[in-house]
Short mmCIF file of C-alpha atoms in Angstrom, two decimals:
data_model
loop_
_atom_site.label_atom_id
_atom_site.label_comp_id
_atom_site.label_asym_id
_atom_site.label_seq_id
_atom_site.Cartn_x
_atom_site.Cartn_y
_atom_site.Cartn_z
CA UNK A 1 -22.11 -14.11 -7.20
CA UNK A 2 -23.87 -12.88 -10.35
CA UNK A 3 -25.72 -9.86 -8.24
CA UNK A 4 -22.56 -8.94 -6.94
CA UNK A 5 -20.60 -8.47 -10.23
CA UNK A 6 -23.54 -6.86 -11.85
CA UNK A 7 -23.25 -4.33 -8.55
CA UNK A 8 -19.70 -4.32 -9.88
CA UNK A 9 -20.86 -3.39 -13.20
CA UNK A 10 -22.68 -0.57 -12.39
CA UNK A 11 -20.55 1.03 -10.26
CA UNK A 12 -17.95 0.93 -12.92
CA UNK A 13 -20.20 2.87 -14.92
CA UNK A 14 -21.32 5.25 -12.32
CA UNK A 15 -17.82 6.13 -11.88
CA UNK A 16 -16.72 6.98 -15.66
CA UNK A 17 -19.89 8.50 -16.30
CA UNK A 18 -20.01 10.72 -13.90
CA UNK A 19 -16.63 12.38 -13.64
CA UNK A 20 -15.53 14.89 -16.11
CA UNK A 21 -11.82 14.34 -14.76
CA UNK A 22 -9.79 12.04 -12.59
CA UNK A 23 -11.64 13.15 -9.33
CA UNK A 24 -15.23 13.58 -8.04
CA UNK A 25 -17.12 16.00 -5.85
CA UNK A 26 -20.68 14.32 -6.11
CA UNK A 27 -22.60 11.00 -5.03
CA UNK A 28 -21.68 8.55 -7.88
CA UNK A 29 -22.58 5.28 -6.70
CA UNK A 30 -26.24 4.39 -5.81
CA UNK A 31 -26.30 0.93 -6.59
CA UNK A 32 -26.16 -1.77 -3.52
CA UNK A 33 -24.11 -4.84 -3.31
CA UNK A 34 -25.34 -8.22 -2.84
CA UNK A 35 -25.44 -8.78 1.15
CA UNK A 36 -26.37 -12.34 1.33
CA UNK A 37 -23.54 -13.99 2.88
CA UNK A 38 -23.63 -17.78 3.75
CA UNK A 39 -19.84 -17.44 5.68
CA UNK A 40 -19.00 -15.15 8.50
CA UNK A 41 -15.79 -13.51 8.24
CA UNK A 42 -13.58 -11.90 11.29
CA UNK A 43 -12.48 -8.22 10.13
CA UNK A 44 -11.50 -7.17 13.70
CA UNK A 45 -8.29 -7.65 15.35
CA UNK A 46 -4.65 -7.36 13.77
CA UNK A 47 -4.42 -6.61 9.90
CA UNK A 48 -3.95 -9.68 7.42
CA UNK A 49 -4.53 -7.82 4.90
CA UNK A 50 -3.18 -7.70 0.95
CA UNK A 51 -1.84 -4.68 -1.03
CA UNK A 52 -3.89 -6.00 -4.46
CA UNK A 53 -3.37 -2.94 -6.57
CA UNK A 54 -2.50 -4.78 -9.80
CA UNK A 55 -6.09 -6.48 -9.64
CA UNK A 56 -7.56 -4.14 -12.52
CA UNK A 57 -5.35 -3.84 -14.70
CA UNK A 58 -4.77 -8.21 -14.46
CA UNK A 59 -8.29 -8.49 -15.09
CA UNK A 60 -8.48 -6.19 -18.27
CA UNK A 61 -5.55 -8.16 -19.11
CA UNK A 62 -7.67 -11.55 -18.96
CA UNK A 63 -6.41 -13.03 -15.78
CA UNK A 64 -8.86 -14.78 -13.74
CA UNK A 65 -8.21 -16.39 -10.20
CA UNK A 66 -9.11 -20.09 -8.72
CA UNK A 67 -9.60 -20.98 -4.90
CA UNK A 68 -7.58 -24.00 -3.79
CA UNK A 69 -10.80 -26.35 -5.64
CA UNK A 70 -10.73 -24.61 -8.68
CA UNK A 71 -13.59 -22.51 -8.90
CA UNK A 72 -13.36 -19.09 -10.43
CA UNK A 73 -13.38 -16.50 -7.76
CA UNK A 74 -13.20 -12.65 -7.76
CA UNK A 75 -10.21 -11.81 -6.52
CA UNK A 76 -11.45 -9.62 -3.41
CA UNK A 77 -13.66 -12.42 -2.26
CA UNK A 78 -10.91 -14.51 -2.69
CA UNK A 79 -8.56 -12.50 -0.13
CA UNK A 80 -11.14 -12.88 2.45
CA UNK A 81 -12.29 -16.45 2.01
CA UNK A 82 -8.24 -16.47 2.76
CA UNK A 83 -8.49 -15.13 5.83
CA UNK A 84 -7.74 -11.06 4.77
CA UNK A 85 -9.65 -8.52 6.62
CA UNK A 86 -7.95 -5.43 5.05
CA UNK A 87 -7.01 -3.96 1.11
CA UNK A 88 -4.41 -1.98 1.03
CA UNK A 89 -4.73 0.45 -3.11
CA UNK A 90 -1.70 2.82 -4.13
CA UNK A 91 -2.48 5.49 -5.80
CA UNK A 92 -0.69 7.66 -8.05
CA UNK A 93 -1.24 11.00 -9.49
CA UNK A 94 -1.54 10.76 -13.36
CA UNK A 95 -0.45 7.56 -14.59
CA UNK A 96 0.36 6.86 -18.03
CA UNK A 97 -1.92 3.72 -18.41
CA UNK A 98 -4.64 5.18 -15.95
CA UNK A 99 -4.36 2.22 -13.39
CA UNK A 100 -3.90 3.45 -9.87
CA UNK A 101 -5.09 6.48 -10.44
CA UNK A 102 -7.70 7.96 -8.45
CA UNK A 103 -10.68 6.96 -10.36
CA UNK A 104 -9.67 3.39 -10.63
CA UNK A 105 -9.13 3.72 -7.16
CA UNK A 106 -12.56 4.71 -5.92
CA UNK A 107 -13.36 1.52 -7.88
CA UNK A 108 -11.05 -0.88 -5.92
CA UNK A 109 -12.17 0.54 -3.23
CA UNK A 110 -15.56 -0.08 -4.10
CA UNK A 111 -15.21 -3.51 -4.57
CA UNK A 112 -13.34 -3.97 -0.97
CA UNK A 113 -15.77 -2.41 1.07
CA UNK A 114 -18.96 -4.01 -0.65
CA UNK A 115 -17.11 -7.22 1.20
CA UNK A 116 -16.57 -5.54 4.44
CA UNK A 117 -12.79 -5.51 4.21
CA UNK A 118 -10.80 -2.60 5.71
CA UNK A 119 -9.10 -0.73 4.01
CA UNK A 120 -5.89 1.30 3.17
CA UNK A 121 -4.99 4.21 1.15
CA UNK A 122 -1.72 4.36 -0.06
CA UNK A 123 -0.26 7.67 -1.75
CA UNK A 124 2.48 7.72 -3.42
CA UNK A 125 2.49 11.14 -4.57
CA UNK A 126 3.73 10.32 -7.95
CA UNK A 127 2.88 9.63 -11.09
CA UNK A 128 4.49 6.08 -11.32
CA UNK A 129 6.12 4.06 -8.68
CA UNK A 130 7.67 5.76 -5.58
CA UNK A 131 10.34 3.72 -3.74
CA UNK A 132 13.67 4.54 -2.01
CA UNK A 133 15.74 4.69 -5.30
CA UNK A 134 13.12 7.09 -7.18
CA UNK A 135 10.57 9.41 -5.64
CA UNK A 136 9.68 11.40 -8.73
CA UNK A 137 7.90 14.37 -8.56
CA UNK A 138 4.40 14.40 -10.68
CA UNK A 139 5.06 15.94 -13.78
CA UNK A 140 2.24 18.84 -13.01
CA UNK A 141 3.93 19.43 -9.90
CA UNK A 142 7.66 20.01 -11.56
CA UNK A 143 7.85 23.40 -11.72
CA UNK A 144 6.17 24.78 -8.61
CA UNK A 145 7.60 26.35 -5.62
CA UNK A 146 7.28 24.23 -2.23
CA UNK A 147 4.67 26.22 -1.20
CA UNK A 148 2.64 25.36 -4.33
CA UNK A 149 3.12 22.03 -4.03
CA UNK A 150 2.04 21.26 -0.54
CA UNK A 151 -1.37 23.28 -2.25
CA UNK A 152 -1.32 20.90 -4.95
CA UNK A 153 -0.21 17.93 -2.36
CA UNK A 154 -3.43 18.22 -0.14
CA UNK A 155 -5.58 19.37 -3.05
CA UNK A 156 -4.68 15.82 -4.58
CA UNK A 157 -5.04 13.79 -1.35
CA UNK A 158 -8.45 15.49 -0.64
CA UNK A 159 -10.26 15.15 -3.64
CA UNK A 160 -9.12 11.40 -3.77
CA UNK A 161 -10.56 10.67 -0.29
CA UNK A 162 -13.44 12.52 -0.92
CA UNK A 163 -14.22 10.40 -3.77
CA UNK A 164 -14.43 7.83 -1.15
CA UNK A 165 -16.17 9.49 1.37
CA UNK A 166 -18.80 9.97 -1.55
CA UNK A 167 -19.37 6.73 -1.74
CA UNK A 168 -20.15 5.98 1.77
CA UNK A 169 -16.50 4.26 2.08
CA UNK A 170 -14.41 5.14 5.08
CA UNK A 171 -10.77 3.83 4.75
CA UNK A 172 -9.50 3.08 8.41
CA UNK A 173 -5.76 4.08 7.32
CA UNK A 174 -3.96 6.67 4.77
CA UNK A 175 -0.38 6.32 3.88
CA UNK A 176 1.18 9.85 3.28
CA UNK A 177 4.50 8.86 1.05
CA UNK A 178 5.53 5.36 0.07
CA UNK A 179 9.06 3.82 1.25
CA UNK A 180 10.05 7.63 2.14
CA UNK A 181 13.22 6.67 3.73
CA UNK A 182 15.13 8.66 1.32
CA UNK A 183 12.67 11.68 1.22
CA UNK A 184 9.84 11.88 -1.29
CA UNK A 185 8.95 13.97 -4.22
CA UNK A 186 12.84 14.81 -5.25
CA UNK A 187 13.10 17.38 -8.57
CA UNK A 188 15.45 15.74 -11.20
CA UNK A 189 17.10 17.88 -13.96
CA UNK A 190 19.53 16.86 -16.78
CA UNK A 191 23.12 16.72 -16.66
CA UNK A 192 26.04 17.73 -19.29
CA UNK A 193 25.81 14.40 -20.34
CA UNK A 194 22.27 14.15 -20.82
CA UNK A 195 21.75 12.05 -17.67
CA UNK A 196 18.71 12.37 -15.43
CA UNK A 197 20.53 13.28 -12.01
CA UNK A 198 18.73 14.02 -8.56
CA UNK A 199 19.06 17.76 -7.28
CA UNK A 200 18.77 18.44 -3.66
CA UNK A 201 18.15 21.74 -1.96
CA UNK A 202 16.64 23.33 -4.88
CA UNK A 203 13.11 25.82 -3.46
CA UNK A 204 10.73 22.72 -4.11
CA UNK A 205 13.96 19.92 -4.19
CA UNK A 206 14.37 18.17 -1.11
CA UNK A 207 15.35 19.11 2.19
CA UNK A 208 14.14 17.64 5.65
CA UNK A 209 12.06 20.47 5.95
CA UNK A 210 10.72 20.24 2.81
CA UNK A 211 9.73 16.63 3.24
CA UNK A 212 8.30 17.20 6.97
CA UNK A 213 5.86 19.99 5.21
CA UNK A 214 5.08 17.54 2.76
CA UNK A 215 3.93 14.58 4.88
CA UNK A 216 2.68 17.18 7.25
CA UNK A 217 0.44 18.65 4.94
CA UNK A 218 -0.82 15.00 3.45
CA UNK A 219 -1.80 14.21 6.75
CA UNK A 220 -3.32 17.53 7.88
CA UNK A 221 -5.43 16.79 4.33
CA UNK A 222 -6.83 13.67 5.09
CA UNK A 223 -7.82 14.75 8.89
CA UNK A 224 -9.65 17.24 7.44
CA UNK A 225 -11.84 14.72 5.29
CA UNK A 226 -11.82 11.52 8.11
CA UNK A 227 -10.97 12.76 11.00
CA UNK A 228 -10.93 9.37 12.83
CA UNK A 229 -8.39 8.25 9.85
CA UNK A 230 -5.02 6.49 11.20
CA UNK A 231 -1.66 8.25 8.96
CA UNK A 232 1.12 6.32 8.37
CA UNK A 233 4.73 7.39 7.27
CA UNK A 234 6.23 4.00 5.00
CA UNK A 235 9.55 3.14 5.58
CA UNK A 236 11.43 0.22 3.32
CA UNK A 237 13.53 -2.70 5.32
CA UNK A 238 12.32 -3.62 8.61
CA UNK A 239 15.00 -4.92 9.22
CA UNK A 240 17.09 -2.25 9.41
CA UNK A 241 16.70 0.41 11.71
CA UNK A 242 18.30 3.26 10.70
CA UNK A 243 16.20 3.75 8.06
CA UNK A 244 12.94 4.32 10.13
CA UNK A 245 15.17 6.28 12.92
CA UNK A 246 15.73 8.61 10.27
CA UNK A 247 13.04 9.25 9.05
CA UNK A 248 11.25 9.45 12.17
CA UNK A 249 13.84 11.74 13.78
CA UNK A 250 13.33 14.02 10.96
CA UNK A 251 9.45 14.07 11.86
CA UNK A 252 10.02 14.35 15.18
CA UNK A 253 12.17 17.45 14.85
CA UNK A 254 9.33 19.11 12.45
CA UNK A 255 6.69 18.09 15.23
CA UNK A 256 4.51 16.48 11.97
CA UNK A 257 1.63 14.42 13.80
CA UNK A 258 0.94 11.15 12.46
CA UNK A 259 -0.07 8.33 13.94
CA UNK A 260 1.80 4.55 12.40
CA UNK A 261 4.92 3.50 11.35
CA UNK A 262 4.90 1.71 8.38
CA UNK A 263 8.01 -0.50 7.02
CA UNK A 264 8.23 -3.37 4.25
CA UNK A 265 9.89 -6.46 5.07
CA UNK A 266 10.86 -8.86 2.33
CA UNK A 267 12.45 -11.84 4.16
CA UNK A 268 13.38 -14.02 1.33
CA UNK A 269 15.30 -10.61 -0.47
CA UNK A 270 17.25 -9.88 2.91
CA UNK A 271 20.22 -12.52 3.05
CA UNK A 272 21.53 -11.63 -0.75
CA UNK A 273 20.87 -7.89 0.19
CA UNK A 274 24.50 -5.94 0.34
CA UNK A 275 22.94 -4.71 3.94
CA UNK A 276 21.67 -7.77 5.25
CA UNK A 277 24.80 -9.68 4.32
CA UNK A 278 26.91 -7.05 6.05
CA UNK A 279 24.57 -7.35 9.15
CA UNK A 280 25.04 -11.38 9.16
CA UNK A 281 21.42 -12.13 8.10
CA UNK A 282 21.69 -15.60 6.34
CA UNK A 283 17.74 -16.51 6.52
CA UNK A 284 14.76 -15.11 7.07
CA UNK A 285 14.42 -16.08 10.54
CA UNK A 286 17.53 -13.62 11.15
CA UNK A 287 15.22 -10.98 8.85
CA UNK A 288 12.56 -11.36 11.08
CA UNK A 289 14.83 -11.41 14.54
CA UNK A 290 15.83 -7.97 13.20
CA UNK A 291 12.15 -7.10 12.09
CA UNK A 292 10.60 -7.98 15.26
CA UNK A 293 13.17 -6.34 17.19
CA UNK A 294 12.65 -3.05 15.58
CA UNK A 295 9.16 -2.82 15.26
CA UNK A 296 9.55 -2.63 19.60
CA UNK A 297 12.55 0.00 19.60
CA UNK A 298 10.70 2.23 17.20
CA UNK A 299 7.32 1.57 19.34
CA UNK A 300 8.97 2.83 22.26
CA UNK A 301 11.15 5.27 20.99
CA UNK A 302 8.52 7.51 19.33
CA UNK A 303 5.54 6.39 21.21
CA UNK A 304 3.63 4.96 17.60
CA UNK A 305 2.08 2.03 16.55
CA UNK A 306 3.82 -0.20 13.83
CA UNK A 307 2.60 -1.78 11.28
CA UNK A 308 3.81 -4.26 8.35
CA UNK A 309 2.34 -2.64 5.17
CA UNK A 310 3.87 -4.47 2.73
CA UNK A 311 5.19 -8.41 3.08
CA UNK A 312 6.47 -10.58 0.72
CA UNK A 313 8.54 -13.85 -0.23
CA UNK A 314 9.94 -15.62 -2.82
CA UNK A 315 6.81 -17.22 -5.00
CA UNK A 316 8.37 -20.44 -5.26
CA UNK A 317 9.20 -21.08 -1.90
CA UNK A 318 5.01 -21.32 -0.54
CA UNK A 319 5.94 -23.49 2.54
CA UNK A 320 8.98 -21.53 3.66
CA UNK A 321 6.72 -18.54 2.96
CA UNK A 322 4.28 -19.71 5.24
CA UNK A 323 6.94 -20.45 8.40
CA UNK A 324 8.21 -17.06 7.81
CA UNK A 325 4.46 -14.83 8.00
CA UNK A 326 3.38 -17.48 10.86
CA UNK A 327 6.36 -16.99 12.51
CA UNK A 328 5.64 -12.88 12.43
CA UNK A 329 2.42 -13.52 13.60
CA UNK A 330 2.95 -15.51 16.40
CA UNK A 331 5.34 -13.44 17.82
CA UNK A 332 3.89 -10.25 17.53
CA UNK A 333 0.88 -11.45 18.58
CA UNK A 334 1.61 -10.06 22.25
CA UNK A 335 3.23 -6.86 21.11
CA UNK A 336 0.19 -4.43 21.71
CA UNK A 337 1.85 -2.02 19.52
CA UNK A 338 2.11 -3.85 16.52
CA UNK A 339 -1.11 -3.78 14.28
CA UNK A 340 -0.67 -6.15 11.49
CA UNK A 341 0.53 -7.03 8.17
CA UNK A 342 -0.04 -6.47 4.59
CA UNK A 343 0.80 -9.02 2.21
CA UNK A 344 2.44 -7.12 -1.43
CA UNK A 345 0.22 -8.26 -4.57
CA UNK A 346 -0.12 -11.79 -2.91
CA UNK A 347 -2.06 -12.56 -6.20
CA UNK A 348 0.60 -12.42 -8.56
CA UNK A 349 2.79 -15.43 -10.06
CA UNK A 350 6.02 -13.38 -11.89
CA UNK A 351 3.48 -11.03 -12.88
CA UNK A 352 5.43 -7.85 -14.50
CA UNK A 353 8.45 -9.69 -13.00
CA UNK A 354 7.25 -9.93 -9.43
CA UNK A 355 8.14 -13.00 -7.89
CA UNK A 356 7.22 -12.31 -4.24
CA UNK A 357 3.50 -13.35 -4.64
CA UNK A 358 1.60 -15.95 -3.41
CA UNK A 359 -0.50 -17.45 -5.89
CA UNK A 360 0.71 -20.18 -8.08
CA UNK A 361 1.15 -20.32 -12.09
CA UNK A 362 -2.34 -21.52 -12.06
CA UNK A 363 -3.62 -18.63 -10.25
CA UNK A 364 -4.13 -20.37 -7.49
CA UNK A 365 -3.11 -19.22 -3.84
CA UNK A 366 -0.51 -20.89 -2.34
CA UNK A 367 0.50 -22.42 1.31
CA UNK A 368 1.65 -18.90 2.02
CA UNK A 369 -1.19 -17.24 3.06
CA UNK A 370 -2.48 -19.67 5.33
CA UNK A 371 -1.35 -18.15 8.45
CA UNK A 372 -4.36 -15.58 7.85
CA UNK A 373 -6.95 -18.18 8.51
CA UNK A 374 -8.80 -18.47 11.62
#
């Protein structure tokens, strides 16, 4: 343990000592994990994986994390003593705080694949959080012309996965957009009465053209630097399918190439949602009736994979949680289309608010993740 977080250590250091900005061209990390493993761990198959993004900035914060005994464990090993075989890291353009950007990224990253865990790229193409009620465009990107900012879009995505590629780490998927069911990268401007409003249509606002280049050219971009690379377009409530038929449709019509659908599905937030009332969805068994359901329409419809890349239920319900995720993975289990799930900041108890983690107030995992072990 001690080799491994001085490894840790050092390629902390060899990361913000090297780089004169938020991106790298050159070799930055030379130093070598510790590889003496007493447990085998399973990375093949399905993903049970865990979107731990926060992980940083909880550590800097002082958080540590306990397995079910109550020994201090880094968090990453952690996830895979759990059964995870996959990471999933947002990133964002130029954060306020730093975290999530691409250089604390690389580090994540670093971290993940010194364990052997798979791993996910997921860009947001923001400078803060992009989800179907705000896609904001990054505030160097404001004032450009599309054309401009499908330059800036794939300069962006490149020099982040080249970072990675620098370090010998090749991420098996790349989300282009997160929860894009409404479009991504809208401009915003300010009303008469000094409210921040959405404009559509504008040269760089959006259009479904405009959002086909822009996923288009994110995945064209990380082709170019992993050409074996799996692209992903995210798409929020699996449960309903409109959402990914429209988004998908508006692909389709563009002829953008990518290769997995991606939704969320939050079971426990379904039944007091105004849509999954209005569809009769009183538990998340309904959720995941719907869920499962649509993952094979979508599958055969547009002739993609589909994926689960982000999960979650409510923190204080660890045993329901469990029924629910084993209950997804039992059933999918014969759907050759379907590649897995990613659990959303599993690590978290109400941390900044969330309260669809799996970890208890003791930072401790729960009963919910134990449908990842073998």
């Amino acid at each position: 343990m001690k080799s491994r977080f001085i490894a840790y250590a050092a390629a902390a250091m060899a990361l913000f000592c090297a780089c004169d900005d938020e991106y790298s061209d050159k070799t930055i990390i030379t130093t070598t994990p510790n590889t003496n493993e007493e447990s085998v761990y399973d990375m093949s198959g399905n993903v049970r994986g865990a979107d731990i993004s926060w992980i940083t900035e909880m550590e800097d914060a002082g958080y540590k994390f306990y397995n079910a005994a109550g020994t201090e464990t880094d968090c990453f090993e952690l996830m895979r003593e759990l059964g995870c075989n996959a990471i999933r890291l947002r990133v964002w353009v130029n954060p306020s705080n730093g975290y999530c950007n691409a250089m604390d990224v690389a580090y994540k990253a670093y971290r993940a694949n010194a364990l052997g865990l798979r791993l996910m790229i997921d860009f947001h193409y923001s400078d803060t959080w992009a989800d179907p009620g705000k896609q904001f465009m990054p505030a160097a990107w404001k004032d450009l012309s599309k054309d401009e900012i499908v330059v800036a879009l794939k300069e962006h995505t490149t020099k982040t996965l080249n970072m990675l590629k620098n370090l010998n780490i090749t991420p098996e998927w790349v989300q282009i957009g997160n929860e894009v069911g409404s479009g991504m990268m809208w401009t915003w401007e300010y009303n008469a009465d000094g409210d921040m409003q959405r404009t559509d249509g504008a040269t760089s606002g959006y259009t479904d053209t405009n959002f086909a280049a822009y996923v288009a050219a994110g995945c064209e971009a990380a082709k170019a630097v992993f050409p074996n690379i799996k692209t992903i377009i995210h798409i929020q409530n699996a449960f309903y399918l409109a959402n990914a038929q429209h988004v998908c449709n508006i692909m389709k019509a563009n002829n953008v190439n990518y290769d997995i659908i991606g939704l969320s599905h939050y079971p426990s937030e379904v039944p007091s949602s105004t849509r999954g009332a209005a569809m009769g969805i009183t538990d998340w068994k309904g959720a995941n009736d719907a869920a499962i359901s649509n993952i094979q329409t979508l599958a055969t419809t547009y002739g993609k994979d589909v994926m689960l890349v982000e999960y979650g239920y409510d923190v204080n319900e660890p045993d329901e949680a469990k029924k629910c995720l084993q209950d997804i993975m039992d059933r999918t289990s014969s759907i050759s289309t379907y590649k897995g799930v990613m659990y959303w900041e599993p690590e978290c108890y109400n941390w900044n608010g969330y309260a669809l983690g799996a970890f208890d107030a003791d930072n401790k995992p729960t009963a919910a993740l134990d449908p990842f072990a073998k």
